mmCIF file of C-alpha atoms in Angstrom:
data_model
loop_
_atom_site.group_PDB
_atom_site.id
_atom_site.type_symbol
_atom_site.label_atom_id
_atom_site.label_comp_id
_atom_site.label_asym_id
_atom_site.label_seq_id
_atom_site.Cartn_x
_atom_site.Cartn_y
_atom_site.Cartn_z
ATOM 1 C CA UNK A 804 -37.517 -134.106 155.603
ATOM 2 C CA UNK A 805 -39.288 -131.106 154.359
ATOM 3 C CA UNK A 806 -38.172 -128.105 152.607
ATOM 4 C CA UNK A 807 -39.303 -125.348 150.071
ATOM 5 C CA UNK A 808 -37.531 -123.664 147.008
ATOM 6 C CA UNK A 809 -39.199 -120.585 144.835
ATOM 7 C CA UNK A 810 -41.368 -122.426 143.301
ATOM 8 C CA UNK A 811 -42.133 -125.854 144.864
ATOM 9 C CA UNK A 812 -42.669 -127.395 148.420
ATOM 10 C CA UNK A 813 -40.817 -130.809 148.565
ATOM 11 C CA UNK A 814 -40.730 -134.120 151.191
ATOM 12 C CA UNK A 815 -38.275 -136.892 151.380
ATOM 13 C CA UNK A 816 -37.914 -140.096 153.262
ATOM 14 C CA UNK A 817 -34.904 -140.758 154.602
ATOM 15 C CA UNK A 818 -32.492 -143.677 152.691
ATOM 16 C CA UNK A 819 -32.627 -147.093 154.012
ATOM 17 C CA UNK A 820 -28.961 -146.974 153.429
ATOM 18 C CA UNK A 821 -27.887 -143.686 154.408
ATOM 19 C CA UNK A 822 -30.220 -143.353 157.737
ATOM 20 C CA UNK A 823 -31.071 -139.577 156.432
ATOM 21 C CA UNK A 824 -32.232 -137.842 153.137
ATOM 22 C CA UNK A 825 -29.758 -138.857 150.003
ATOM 23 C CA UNK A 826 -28.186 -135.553 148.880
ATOM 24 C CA UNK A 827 -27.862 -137.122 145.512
ATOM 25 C CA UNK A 828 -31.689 -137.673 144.933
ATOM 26 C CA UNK A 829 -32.165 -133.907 146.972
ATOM 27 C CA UNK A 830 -30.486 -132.520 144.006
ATOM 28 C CA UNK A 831 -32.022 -134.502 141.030
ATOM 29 C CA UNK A 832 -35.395 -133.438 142.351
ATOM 30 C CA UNK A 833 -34.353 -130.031 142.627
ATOM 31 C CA UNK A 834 -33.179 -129.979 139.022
ATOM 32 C CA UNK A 835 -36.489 -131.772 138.163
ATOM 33 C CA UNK A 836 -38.646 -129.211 139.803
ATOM 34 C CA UNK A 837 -36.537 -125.798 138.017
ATOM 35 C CA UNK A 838 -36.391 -127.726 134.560
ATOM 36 C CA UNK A 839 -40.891 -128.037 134.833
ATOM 37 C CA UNK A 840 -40.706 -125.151 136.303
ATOM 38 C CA UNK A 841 -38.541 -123.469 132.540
ATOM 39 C CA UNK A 842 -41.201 -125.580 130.858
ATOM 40 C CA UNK A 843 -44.378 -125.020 131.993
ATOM 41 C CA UNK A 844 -44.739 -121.854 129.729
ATOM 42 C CA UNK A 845 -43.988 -123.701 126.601
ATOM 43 C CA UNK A 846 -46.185 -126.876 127.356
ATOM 44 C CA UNK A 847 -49.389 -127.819 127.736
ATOM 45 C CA UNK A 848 -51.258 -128.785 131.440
ATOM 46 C CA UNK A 849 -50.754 -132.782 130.443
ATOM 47 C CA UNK A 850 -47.032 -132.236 129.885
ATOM 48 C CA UNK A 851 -44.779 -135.463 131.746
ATOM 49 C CA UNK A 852 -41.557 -136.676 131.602
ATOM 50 C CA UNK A 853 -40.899 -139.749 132.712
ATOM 51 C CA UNK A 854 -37.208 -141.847 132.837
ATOM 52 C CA UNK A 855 -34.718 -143.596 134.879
ATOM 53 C CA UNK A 856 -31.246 -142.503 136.170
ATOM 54 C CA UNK A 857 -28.086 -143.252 137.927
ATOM 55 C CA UNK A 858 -28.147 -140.939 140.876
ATOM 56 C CA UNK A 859 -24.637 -138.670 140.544
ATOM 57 C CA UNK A 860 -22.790 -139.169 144.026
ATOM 58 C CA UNK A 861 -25.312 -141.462 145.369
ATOM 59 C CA UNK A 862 -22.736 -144.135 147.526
ATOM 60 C CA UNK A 863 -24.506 -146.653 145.884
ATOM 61 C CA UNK A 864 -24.581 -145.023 142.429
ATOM 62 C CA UNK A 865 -28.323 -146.185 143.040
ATOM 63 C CA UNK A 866 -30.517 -146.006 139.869
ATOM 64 C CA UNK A 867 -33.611 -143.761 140.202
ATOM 65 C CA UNK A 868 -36.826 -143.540 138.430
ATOM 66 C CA UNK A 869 -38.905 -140.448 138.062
ATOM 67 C CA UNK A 870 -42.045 -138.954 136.958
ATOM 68 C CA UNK A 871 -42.468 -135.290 136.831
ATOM 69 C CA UNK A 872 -45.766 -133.117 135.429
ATOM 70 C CA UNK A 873 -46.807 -129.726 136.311
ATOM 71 C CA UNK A 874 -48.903 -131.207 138.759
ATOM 72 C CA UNK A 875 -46.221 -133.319 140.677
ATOM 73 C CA UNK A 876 -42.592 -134.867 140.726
ATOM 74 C CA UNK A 877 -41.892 -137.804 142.190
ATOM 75 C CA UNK A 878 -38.583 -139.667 142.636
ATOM 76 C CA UNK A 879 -37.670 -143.330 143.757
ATOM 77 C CA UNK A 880 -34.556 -143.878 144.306
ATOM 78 C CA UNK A 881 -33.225 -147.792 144.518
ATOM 79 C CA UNK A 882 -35.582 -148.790 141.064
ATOM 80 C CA UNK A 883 -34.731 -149.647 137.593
ATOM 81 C CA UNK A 884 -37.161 -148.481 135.212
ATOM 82 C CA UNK A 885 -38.646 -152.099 135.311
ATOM 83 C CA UNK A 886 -40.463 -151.510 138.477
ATOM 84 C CA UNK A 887 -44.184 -150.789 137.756
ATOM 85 C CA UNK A 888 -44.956 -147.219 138.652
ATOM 86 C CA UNK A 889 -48.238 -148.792 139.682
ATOM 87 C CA UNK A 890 -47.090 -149.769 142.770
ATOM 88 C CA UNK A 891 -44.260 -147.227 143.133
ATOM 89 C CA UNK A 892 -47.670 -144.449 143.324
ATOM 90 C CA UNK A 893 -49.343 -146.652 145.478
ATOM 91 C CA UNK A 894 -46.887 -146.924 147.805
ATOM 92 C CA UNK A 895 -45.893 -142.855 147.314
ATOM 93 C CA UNK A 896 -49.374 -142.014 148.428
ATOM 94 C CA UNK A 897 -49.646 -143.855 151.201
ATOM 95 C CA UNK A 898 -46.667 -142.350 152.839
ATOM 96 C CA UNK A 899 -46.701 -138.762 151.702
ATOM 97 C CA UNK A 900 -50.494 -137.998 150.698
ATOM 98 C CA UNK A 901 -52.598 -136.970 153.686
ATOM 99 C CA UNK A 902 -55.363 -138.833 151.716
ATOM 100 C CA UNK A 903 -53.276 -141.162 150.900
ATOM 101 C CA UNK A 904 -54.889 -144.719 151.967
ATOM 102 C CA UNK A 905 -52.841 -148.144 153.459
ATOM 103 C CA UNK A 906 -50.622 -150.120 151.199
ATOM 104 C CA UNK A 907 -49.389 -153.512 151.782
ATOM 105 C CA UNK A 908 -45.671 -152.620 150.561
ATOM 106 C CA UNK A 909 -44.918 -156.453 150.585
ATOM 107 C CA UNK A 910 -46.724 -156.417 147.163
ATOM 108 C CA UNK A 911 -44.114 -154.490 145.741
ATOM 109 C CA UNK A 912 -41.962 -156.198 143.142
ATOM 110 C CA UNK A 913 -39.301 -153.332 143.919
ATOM 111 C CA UNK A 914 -39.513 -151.339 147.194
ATOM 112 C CA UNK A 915 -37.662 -148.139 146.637
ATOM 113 C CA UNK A 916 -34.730 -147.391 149.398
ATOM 114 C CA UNK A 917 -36.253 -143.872 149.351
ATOM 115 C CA UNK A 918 -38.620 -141.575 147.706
ATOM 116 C CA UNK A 919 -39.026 -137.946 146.705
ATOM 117 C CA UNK A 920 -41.795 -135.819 145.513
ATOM 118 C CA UNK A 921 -42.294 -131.710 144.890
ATOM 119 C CA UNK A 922 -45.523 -130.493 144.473
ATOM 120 C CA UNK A 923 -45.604 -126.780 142.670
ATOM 121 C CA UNK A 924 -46.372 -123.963 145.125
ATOM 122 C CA UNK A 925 -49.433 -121.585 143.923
ATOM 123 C CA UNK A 926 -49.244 -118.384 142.946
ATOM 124 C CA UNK A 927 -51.160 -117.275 146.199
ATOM 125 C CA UNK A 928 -48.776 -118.874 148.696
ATOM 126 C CA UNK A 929 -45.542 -117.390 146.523
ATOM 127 C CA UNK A 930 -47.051 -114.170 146.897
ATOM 128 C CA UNK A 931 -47.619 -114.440 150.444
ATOM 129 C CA UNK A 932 -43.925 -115.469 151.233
ATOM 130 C CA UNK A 933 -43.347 -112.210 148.601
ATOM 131 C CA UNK A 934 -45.691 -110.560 151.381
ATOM 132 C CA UNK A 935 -43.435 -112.142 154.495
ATOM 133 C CA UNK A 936 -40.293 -111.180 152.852
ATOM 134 C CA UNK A 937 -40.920 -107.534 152.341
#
């Protein structure tokens, strides 16, 4: 699934368990993306947070880990925060990065049940949904 906010463009796989997008991971990512978003004024360009949750109203209370920067957010839902992120980028790319090259996801010590990522919108293409809007 694909969608956009003010300020970001984001992508998500569908749950293994769930056979569609998990709501509860939709909103952590969403929360992710306005709390960088409040931040990027007051930090520098290297600025990252990175941490592990329990997904609030996942079915499977699910535990989540997550890496956002100014550059990019990504969320995978189904790992503990003892899954290399590594492999968890590797595996990212290859499905949601047009560049993104082939990754054997049988290396994985901990294949996430679904994954999330927002990448920041620029100022040109917010001002040219401004432009649309008018």
């Amino acid at each position: 699934m694909i969608w956009t906010d003010q300020t970001h463009f984001f992508a998500a796989t569908d749950c293994k368990h769930l056979g569609r997008p998990c709501p509860a991971a939709e909103r952590m990512i969403a929360k992710l993306a306005e709390a960088m978003t409040k931040a990027k004024p007051l930090t520098q360009e290297d600025f990252e947070i990175t941490g592990t949750s329990a997904l609030d109203g996942c079915p499977r209370k699910c535990p989540a880990q997550f890496v956002a920067s100014h550059d990019r957010i990504r969320l995978y839902c189904g790992v503990g925060e003892d899954a290399p992120r590594e492999g968890l980028d590797q595996f990212a790319d290859a499905i949601l990065n047009r560049d993104g090259k082939g990754f054997a996801a049988g290396a994985l010590k901990s294949r996430p049940c679904a994954l999330m990522e927002a990448l920041p919108k620029s100022a040109e293409a917010r001002q040219a949904e401004q432009m649309m809007a008018l």
